[in-house]
Coordinates of C-alpha atoms in Angstrom, one line a residue:
X1 CA 86.3 98.8 76.5
X2 CA 87.7 98.9 79.7
X3 CA 88.1 102.5 81.2
X4 CA 91.8 103.0 81.9
X5 CA 92.7 104.3 85.2
X6 CA 96.4 105.5 86.1
X7 CA 97.9 105.6 89.3
X8 CA 101.2 107.1 90.7
X9 CA 102.7 106.4 93.7
X10 CA 106.2 106.8 94.5
X11 CA 107.6 105.5 97.5
X12 CA 111.4 106.9 97.9
X13 CA 110.7 108.6 101.6
X14 CA 108.4 108.2 104.7
X15 CA 105.8 110.2 102.9
X16 CA 105.5 109.0 99.9
X17 CA 105.7 105.6 101.3
X18 CA 102.3 106.2 103.3
X19 CA 100.6 107.6 100.3
X20 CA 101.6 104.3 98.5
X21 CA 100.7 101.5 101.1
X22 CA 97.2 103.8 101.5
X23 CA 96.8 103.5 97.9
X24 CA 96.5 99.9 97.6
X25 CA 92.6 100.0 98.7
X26 CA 92.4 101.8 95.5
X27 CA 94.1 99.5 93.5
X28 CA 92.0 96.7 94.6
X29 CA 89.0 98.6 94.2
X30 CA 90.1 99.6 90.8
X31 CA 90.7 95.6 89.8
X32 CA 87.6 94.6 91.2
X33 CA 85.8 97.5 89.0
X34 CA 87.5 95.8 86.0
X35 CA 89.4 99.1 85.0
X36 CA 92.4 98.5 83.2
X37 CA 94.9 99.7 85.7
X38 CA 98.3 101.3 85.2
X39 CA 100.0 101.1 88.6
X40 CA 103.1 103.3 88.4
X41 CA 104.6 102.3 91.7
X42 CA 108.0 102.9 92.8
X43 CA 110.8 103.4 90.2
X44 CA 107.9 103.2 87.6
X45 CA 106.6 106.6 88.4
X46 CA 109.1 108.5 86.1
X47 CA 108.3 111.1 83.9
X48 CA 109.2 109.1 80.8
X49 CA 107.1 105.9 81.8
X50 CA 104.2 108.2 82.9
X51 CA 104.0 110.3 79.4
X52 CA 104.5 107.3 77.6
X53 CA 101.3 105.2 79.2
X54 CA 99.2 108.5 79.2
X55 CA 100.0 109.2 75.3
X56 CA 99.2 105.4 74.6
X57 CA 96.3 104.8 76.5
X58 CA 94.3 108.1 77.4
X59 CA 93.5 107.4 81.0
X60 CA 89.8 108.3 82.1
X61 CA 91.0 108.9 85.5
X62 CA 94.6 109.9 86.9
X63 CA 95.1 109.2 90.6
X64 CA 98.3 111.0 91.3
X65 CA 100.1 110.7 94.7
X66 CA 103.5 112.5 95.6
X67 CA 105.4 115.5 96.5
X68 CA 104.5 118.6 94.6
X69 CA 104.1 122.4 94.4
X70 CA 102.1 124.7 93.0
X71 CA 103.4 124.0 89.7
X72 CA 104.6 120.5 89.4
X73 CA 103.5 117.0 90.5
X74 CA 106.7 114.6 91.5
X75 CA 107.1 111.2 91.2
X76 CA 109.7 109.0 92.3
X77 CA 113.1 110.5 93.8
X78 CA 110.9 113.4 93.2
X79 CA 111.3 113.5 89.6
X80 CA 108.6 116.2 87.7
X81 CA 106.1 114.0 86.4
X82 CA 103.0 116.9 85.5
X83 CA 104.7 120.4 84.7
X84 CA 102.6 123.7 84.6
X85 CA 102.6 125.0 80.9
X86 CA 104.7 121.7 79.9
X87 CA 102.9 118.8 79.3
X88 CA 99.4 119.0 80.7
X89 CA 97.7 118.3 77.7
X90 CA 98.4 114.6 78.5
X91 CA 95.4 114.4 80.6
X92 CA 93.1 115.9 78.2
X93 CA 89.5 114.4 78.5
X94 CA 90.3 112.9 81.7
X95 CA 89.3 113.5 85.8
X96 CA 92.0 113.6 88.0
X97 CA 92.7 113.3 91.7
X98 CA 95.9 114.8 92.8
X99 CA 97.0 114.2 96.3
X100 CA 99.7 116.3 96.2
X101 CA 100.6 119.6 98.3
X102 CA 99.5 123.0 96.5
X103 CA 99.3 121.7 93.0
X104 CA 95.6 122.9 92.5
X105 CA 96.6 126.1 92.8
X106 CA 98.1 126.6 89.5
X107 CA 98.6 123.7 87.8
X108 CA 95.3 122.3 88.6
X109 CA 93.5 125.2 86.6
X110 CA 95.9 125.0 83.8
X111 CA 95.3 121.3 83.4
X112 CA 91.5 121.9 83.2
X113 CA 92.6 124.6 80.9
X114 CA 94.5 122.3 78.8
X115 CA 91.5 119.8 78.3
X116 CA 91.2 117.8 81.4
X117 CA 87.4 117.6 82.6
X118 CA 88.1 118.1 86.4
X119 CA 90.5 118.1 88.7
X120 CA 90.3 117.4 92.4
X121 CA 93.2 118.9 94.3
X122 CA 94.7 121.0 97.2
X123 CA 95.5 124.6 97.0
X124 CA 97.7 124.3 100.1
X125 CA 99.5 121.6 101.4
X126 CA 98.1 118.3 101.7
X127 CA 99.0 116.8 105.4
X128 CA 99.3 114.2 107.8
X129 CA 100.7 113.2 110.8
X130 CA 102.1 109.4 111.8
X131 CA 102.9 107.6 115.0
X132 CA 106.8 106.9 115.1
X133 CA 105.5 103.3 116.1
X134 CA 103.8 103.0 112.8
X135 CA 106.4 104.2 110.2
X136 CA 106.9 100.4 108.8
X137 CA 103.2 99.2 109.0
X138 CA 101.7 102.7 107.8
X139 CA 98.4 101.1 106.8
X140 CA 97.8 100.1 110.5
X141 CA 98.7 103.8 111.6
X142 CA 95.7 105.0 113.2
X143 CA 96.8 108.7 113.5
X144 CA 97.6 108.8 109.7
X145 CA 94.2 106.9 108.9
X146 CA 92.3 110.2 109.9
X147 CA 93.9 111.9 107.3
X148 CA 94.4 109.6 104.4
X149 CA 91.3 107.4 104.8
X150 CA 89.0 110.6 104.1
X151 CA 91.4 111.6 101.4
X152 CA 90.9 107.9 99.9
X153 CA 87.1 108.3 99.8
X154 CA 87.7 110.9 97.0
X155 CA 89.0 108.2 94.6
X156 CA 86.8 105.2 95.7
X157 CA 83.8 107.1 94.9
X158 CA 84.9 108.3 91.8
X159 CA 85.8 104.6 90.7
X160 CA 82.4 103.7 91.7
X161 CA 81.0 106.1 89.0
X162 CA 79.8 108.9 90.9
X163 CA 80.4 112.5 90.0
X164 CA 83.5 114.9 91.0
X165 CA 81.4 116.8 92.9
X166 CA 80.1 113.6 95.2
X167 CA 83.9 112.4 95.5
X168 CA 84.8 115.8 96.7
X169 CA 81.9 116.1 98.8
X170 CA 82.5 112.5 100.6
X171 CA 85.7 113.5 101.0
X172 CA 85.4 116.6 102.9
X173 CA 82.7 115.0 105.1
X174 CA 85.0 112.2 106.2
X175 CA 87.6 114.7 107.2
X176 CA 84.9 116.9 109.1
X177 CA 83.7 113.6 111.0
X178 CA 87.3 113.0 112.3
X179 CA 88.0 116.6 113.1
X180 CA 85.1 116.4 115.4
X181 CA 86.1 113.1 116.6
X182 CA 89.7 115.0 117.4
X183 CA 87.8 118.1 119.0
X184 CA 85.6 116.0 121.5
X185 CA 88.4 113.5 122.7
X186 CA 90.8 114.8 125.3
X187 CA 93.1 117.6 124.6
X188 CA 97.1 117.1 124.0
X189 CA 99.7 118.8 122.0
X190 CA 99.4 116.2 119.1
X191 CA 95.7 116.2 119.3
X192 CA 95.9 120.0 118.5
X193 CA 98.6 119.8 116.0
X194 CA 96.5 117.3 114.3
X195 CA 92.9 119.2 114.2
X196 CA 95.2 122.5 112.4
X197 CA 96.5 120.3 109.9
X198 CA 93.0 118.1 109.1
X199 CA 91.5 121.6 109.0
X200 CA 94.1 122.8 106.3
X201 CA 93.1 119.9 104.1
X202 CA 89.7 120.3 104.2
X203 CA 90.0 124.2 103.6
X204 CA 92.5 123.3 100.6
X205 CA 90.7 120.8 99.1
X206 CA 89.0 122.1 95.8
X207 CA 86.9 121.4 92.7
X208 CA 88.6 122.7 89.4
X209 CA 86.3 121.9 86.4
X210 CA 83.3 120.6 85.7
X211 CA 81.8 119.2 88.8
X212 CA 79.2 116.7 87.3
X213 CA 82.1 115.0 85.3
X214 CA 82.4 110.9 86.0
X215 CA 85.0 108.9 85.1

């Protein structure tokens, strides 16, 4: 039986729209690898739909995008999908990559305590910068690429069968490579802000649970 991958990608504002578009390579790879893919995009990224698919299909990998906080991961129009001390058991037995601000701080630990094998996420804000000229074509935004492309490495590494630790390390390595590129380029205020934000992503990305787990 094919392993099940569940992806959430709300797209109700500029930030979530960028993550939605930048998740397309993940969707493509999951299909190429013949995973059974559940793609909760846009209006499908609601709590009732999420919970229904999670209960029925028991995904082995959750790739969750959207706004969040220490206790919640949100979907379309910021509707709460996963909530601390409410529905974490939906992810029992699974590996998660949560591309959402601060969700690893409390919710990530609670997910693992409630049965998830491992969770890669962020204890602080996951941020990225973007060019105003690229808002209608996020996937071509060279500034956003510096932040989101290495984050994508976390998901693609897992989909290729590598461990949680490998995925975490490859994402961190990609971000550090881009950080060095920023530091070596001509200094501008935009560049300085980008360095600070990317360094925050590097420091904030953590692994909770079994780092040797695969999907």
